[in-house]
CSV table of C-alpha atoms in Angstrom, one decimal:
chain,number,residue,atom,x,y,z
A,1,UNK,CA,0.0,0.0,0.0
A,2,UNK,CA,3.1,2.6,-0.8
A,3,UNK,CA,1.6,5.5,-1.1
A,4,UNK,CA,4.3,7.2,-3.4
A,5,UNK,CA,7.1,4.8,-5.3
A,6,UNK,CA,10.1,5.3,-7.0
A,7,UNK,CA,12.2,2.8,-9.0
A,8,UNK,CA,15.3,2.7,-8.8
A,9,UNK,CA,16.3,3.5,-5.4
A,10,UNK,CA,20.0,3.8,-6.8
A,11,UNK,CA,21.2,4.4,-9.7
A,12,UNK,CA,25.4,4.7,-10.3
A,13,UNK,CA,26.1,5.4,-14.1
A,14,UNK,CA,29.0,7.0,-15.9
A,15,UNK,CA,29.6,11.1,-17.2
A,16,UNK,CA,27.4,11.5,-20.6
A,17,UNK,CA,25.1,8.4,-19.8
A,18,UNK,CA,21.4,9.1,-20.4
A,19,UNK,CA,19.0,7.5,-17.6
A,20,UNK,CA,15.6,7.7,-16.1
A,21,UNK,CA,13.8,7.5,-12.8
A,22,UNK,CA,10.3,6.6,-12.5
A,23,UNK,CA,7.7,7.6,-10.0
A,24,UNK,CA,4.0,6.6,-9.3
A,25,UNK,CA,1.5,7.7,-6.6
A,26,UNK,CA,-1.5,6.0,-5.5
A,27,UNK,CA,-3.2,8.7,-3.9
A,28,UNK,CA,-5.2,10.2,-6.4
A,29,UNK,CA,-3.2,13.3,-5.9
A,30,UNK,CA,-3.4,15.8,-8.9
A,31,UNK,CA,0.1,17.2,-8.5
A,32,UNK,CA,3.5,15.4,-8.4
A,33,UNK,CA,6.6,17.4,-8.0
A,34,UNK,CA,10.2,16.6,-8.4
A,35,UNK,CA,13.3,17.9,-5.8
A,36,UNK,CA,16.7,17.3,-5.6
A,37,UNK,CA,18.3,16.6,-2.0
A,38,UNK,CA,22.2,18.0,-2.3
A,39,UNK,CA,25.0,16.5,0.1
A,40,UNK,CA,24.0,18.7,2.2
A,41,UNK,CA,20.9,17.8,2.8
A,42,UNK,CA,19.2,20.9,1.2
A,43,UNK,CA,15.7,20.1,-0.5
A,44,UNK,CA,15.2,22.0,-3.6
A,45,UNK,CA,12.0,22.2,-6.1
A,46,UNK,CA,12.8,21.3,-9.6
A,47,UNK,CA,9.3,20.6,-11.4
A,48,UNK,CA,5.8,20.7,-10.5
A,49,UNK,CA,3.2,19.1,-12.8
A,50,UNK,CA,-0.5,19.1,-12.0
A,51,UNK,CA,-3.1,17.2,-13.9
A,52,UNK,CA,-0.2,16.0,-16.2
A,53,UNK,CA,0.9,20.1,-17.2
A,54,UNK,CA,3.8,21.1,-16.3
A,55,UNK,CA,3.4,24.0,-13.7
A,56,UNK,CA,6.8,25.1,-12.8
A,57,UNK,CA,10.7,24.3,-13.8
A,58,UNK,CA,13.1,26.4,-11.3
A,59,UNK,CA,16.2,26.8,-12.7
A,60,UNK,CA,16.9,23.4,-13.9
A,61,UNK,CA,18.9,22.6,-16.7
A,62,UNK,CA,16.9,21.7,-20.3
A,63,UNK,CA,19.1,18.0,-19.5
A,64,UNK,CA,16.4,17.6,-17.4
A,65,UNK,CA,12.9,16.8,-18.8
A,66,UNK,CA,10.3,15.2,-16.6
A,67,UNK,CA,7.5,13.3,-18.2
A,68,UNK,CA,3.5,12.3,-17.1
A,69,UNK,CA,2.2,9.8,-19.3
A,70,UNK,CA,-0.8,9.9,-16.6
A,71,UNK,CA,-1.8,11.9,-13.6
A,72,UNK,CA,-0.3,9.1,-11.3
A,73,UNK,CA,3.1,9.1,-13.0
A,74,UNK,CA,5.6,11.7,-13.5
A,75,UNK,CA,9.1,10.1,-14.6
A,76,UNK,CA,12.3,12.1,-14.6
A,77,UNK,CA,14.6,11.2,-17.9
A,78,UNK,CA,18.5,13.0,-17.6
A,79,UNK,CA,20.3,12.9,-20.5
A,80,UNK,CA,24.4,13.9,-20.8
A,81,UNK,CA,24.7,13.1,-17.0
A,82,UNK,CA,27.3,15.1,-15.3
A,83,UNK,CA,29.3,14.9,-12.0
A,84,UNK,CA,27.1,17.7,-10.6
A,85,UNK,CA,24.0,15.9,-11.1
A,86,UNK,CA,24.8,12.9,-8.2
A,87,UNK,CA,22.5,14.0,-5.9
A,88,UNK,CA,19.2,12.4,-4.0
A,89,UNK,CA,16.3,12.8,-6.3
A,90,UNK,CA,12.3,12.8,-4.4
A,91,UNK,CA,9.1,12.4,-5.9
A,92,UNK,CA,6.4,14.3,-4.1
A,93,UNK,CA,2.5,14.1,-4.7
A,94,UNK,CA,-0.2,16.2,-2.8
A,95,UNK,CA,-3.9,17.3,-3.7
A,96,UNK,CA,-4.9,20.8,-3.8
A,97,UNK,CA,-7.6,21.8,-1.5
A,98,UNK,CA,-9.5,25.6,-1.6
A,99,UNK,CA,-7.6,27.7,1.0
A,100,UNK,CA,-5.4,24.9,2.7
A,101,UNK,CA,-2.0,24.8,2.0
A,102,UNK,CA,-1.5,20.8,1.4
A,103,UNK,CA,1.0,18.9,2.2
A,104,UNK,CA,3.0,16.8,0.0
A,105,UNK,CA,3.9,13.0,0.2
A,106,UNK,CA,7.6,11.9,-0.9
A,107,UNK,CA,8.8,8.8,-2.3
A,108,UNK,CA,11.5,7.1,-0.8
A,109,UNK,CA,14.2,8.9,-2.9
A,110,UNK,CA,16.7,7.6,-6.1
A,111,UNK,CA,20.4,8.0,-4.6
A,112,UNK,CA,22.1,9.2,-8.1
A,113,UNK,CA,26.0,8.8,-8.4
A,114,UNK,CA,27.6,9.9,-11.6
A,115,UNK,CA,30.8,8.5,-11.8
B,1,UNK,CA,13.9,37.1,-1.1
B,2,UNK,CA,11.7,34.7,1.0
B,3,UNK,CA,14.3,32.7,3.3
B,4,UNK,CA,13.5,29.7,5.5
B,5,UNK,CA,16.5,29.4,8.5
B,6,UNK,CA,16.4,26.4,10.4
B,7,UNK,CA,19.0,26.2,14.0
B,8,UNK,CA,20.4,24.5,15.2
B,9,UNK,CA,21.9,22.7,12.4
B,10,UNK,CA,22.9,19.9,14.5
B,11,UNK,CA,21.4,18.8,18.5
B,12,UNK,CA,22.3,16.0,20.7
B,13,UNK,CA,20.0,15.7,23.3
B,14,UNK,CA,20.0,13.3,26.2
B,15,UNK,CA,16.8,10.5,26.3
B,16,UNK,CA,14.3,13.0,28.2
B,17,UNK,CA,15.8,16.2,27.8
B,18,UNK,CA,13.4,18.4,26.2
B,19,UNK,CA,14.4,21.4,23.9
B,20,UNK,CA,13.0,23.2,20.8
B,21,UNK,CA,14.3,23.5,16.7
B,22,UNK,CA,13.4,26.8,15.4
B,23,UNK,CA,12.6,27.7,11.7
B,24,UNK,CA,12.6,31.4,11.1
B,25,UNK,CA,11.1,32.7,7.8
B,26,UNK,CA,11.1,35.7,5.8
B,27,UNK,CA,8.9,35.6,2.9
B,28,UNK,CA,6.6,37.6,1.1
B,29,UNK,CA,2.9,35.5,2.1
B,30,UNK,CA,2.5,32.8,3.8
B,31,UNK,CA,0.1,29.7,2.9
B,32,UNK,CA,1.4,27.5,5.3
B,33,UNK,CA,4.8,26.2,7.1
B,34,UNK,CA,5.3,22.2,7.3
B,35,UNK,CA,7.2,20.0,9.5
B,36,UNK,CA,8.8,17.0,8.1
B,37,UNK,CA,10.3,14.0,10.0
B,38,UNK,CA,14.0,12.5,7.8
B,39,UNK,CA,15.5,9.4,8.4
B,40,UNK,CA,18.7,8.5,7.0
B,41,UNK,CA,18.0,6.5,3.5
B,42,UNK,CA,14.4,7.8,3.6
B,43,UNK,CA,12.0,10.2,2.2
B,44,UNK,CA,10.5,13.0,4.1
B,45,UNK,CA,7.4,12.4,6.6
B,46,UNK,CA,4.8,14.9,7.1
B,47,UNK,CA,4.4,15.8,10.4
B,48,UNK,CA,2.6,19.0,10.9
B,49,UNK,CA,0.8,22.4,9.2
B,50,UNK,CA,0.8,25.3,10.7
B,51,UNK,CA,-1.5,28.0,9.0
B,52,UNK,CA,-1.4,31.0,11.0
B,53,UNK,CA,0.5,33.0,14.2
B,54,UNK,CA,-0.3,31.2,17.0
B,55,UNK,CA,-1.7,28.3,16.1
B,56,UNK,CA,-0.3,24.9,17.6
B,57,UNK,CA,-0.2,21.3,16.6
B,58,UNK,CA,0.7,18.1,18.7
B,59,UNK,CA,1.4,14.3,18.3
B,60,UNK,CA,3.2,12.5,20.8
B,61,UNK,CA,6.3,13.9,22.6
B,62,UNK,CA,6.0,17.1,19.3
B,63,UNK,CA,4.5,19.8,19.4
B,64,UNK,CA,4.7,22.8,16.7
B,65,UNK,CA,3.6,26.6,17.0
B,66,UNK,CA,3.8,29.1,15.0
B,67,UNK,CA,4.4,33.1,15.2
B,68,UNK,CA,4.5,35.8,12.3
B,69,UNK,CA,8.5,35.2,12.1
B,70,UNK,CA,9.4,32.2,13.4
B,71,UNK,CA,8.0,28.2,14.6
B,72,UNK,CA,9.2,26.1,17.3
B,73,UNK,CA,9.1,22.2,17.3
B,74,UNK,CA,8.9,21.5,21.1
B,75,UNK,CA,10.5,17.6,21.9
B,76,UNK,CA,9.2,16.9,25.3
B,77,UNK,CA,11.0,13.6,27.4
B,78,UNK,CA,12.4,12.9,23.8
B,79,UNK,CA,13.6,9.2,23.1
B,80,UNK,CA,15.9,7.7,20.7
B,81,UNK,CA,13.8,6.8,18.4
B,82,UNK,CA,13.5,10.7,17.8
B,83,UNK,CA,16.5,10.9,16.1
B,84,UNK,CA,16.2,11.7,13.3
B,85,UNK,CA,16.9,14.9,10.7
B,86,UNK,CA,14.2,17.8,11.1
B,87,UNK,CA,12.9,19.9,8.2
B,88,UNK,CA,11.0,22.6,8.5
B,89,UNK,CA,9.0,23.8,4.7
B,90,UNK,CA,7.1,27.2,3.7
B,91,UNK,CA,4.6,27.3,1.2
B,92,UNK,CA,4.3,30.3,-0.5
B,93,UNK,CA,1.2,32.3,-1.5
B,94,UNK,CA,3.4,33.2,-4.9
B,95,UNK,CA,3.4,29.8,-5.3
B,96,UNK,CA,0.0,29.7,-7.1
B,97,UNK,CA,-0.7,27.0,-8.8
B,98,UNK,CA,2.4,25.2,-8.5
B,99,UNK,CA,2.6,24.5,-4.8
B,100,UNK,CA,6.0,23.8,-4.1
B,101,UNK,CA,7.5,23.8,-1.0
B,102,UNK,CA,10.6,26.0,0.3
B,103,UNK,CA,12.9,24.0,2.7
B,104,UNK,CA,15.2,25.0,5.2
B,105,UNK,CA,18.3,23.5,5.4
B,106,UNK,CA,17.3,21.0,8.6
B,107,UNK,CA,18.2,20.0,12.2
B,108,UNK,CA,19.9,16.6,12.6
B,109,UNK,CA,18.7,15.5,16.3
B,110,UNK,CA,20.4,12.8,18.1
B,111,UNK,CA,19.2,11.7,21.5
B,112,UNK,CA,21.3,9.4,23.4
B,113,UNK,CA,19.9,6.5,25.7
């Protein structure tokens, strides 16, 4: 009954590979969101998709394309992987409610090591 | 620029020594401010919403308030099983549609038995 999943958990792959992560949410949410977790800790937003539209993309380079085939899915494809991009990567889902604020739900986390 | 400030960045605590983590935010509207719960390996967990200045929250030995500048996560009697890192999240009103959070930077608690 894991409510938000993400495959792999690690993922080591060399400079210049392309790879993907995958996440899916059983909660019915309508938005999913993607952050990276930096060595030291620091959670950042990357992309926010509701209802399968891309919402928002913070600084993040166009390497980077996230993808929902469906409004339980959003995937995260990387191409030309670089040192800089080893990092933690979370999935997050939540479902917007009129004046509440929401909180989100995160995946377990891919572990990314670019070698 | 809206800020979120978490201290300390690191607390040892002995089993049953209460103390507080402060988050201090400076942002331009605020929908709400989350708690999150880290352990090593894991995902955050959702611990509390705060909504306003002076509202509080509790569950079990936690308790959360709020003020216009700052919130506290209270650990009352805490136990090892606490330890874990803290994270404290705005939400911003400029956030729209979107939703994302803004994180602070955490507080890694360690009680000792």
């Amino acid at each position: 009954d894991t409510a938000v999943s993400q495959t792999p958990k690690y993922l080591v792959t060399q400079m210049g590979n392309d790879k993907s992560i995958k996440c899916e949410q059983n909660l019915g949410h309508d938005t999913m969101y993607w952050y990276k977790q930096d060595s030291k800790k620091f959670l950042k937003i990357m992309f926010s998709y509701n209802n399968k539209e891309l919402i928002i993309n913070e600084t993040v380079p166009n390497r980077f394309s996230p993808k929902s085939p469906d409004k339980a899915h959003l995937n995260l494809h990387i191409n030309s992987l670089e040192l800089g991009d080893s990092a933690v990567y979370f999935c997050a889902s939540s479902q917007p409610g009129q004046g509440k604020a929401n909180e989100q739900f995160f995946g377990p986390g891919t572990r990314l090591t670019v070698l | 620029e809206d800020q979120v400030t978490q201290s300390p960045e690191a607390l040892r605590l002995q089993e049953g020594e209460s103390s507080s983590l402060n988050c201090s935010y400076t942002v331009s509207g605020l929908r709400g401010l989350f708690w999150y719960r880290q352990d090593p390996g894991k995902g955050p967990e959702f611990l509390f919403t705060l909504y306003s200045a002076g509202e509080e929250k509790e569950k079990e030995r936690l308790k959360a308030t709020l003020t216009k500048k700052e919130s506290f996560l209270h650990i009352t009697a805490p136990k090892p099983e606490d330890s874990a890192t803290y994270l404290c999240a705005v939400r911003l009103i400029s956030s729209g549609s979107a939703r994302q959070l803004t994180f602070g930077s955490g507080t890694q608690l360690t009680v000792l038995p």
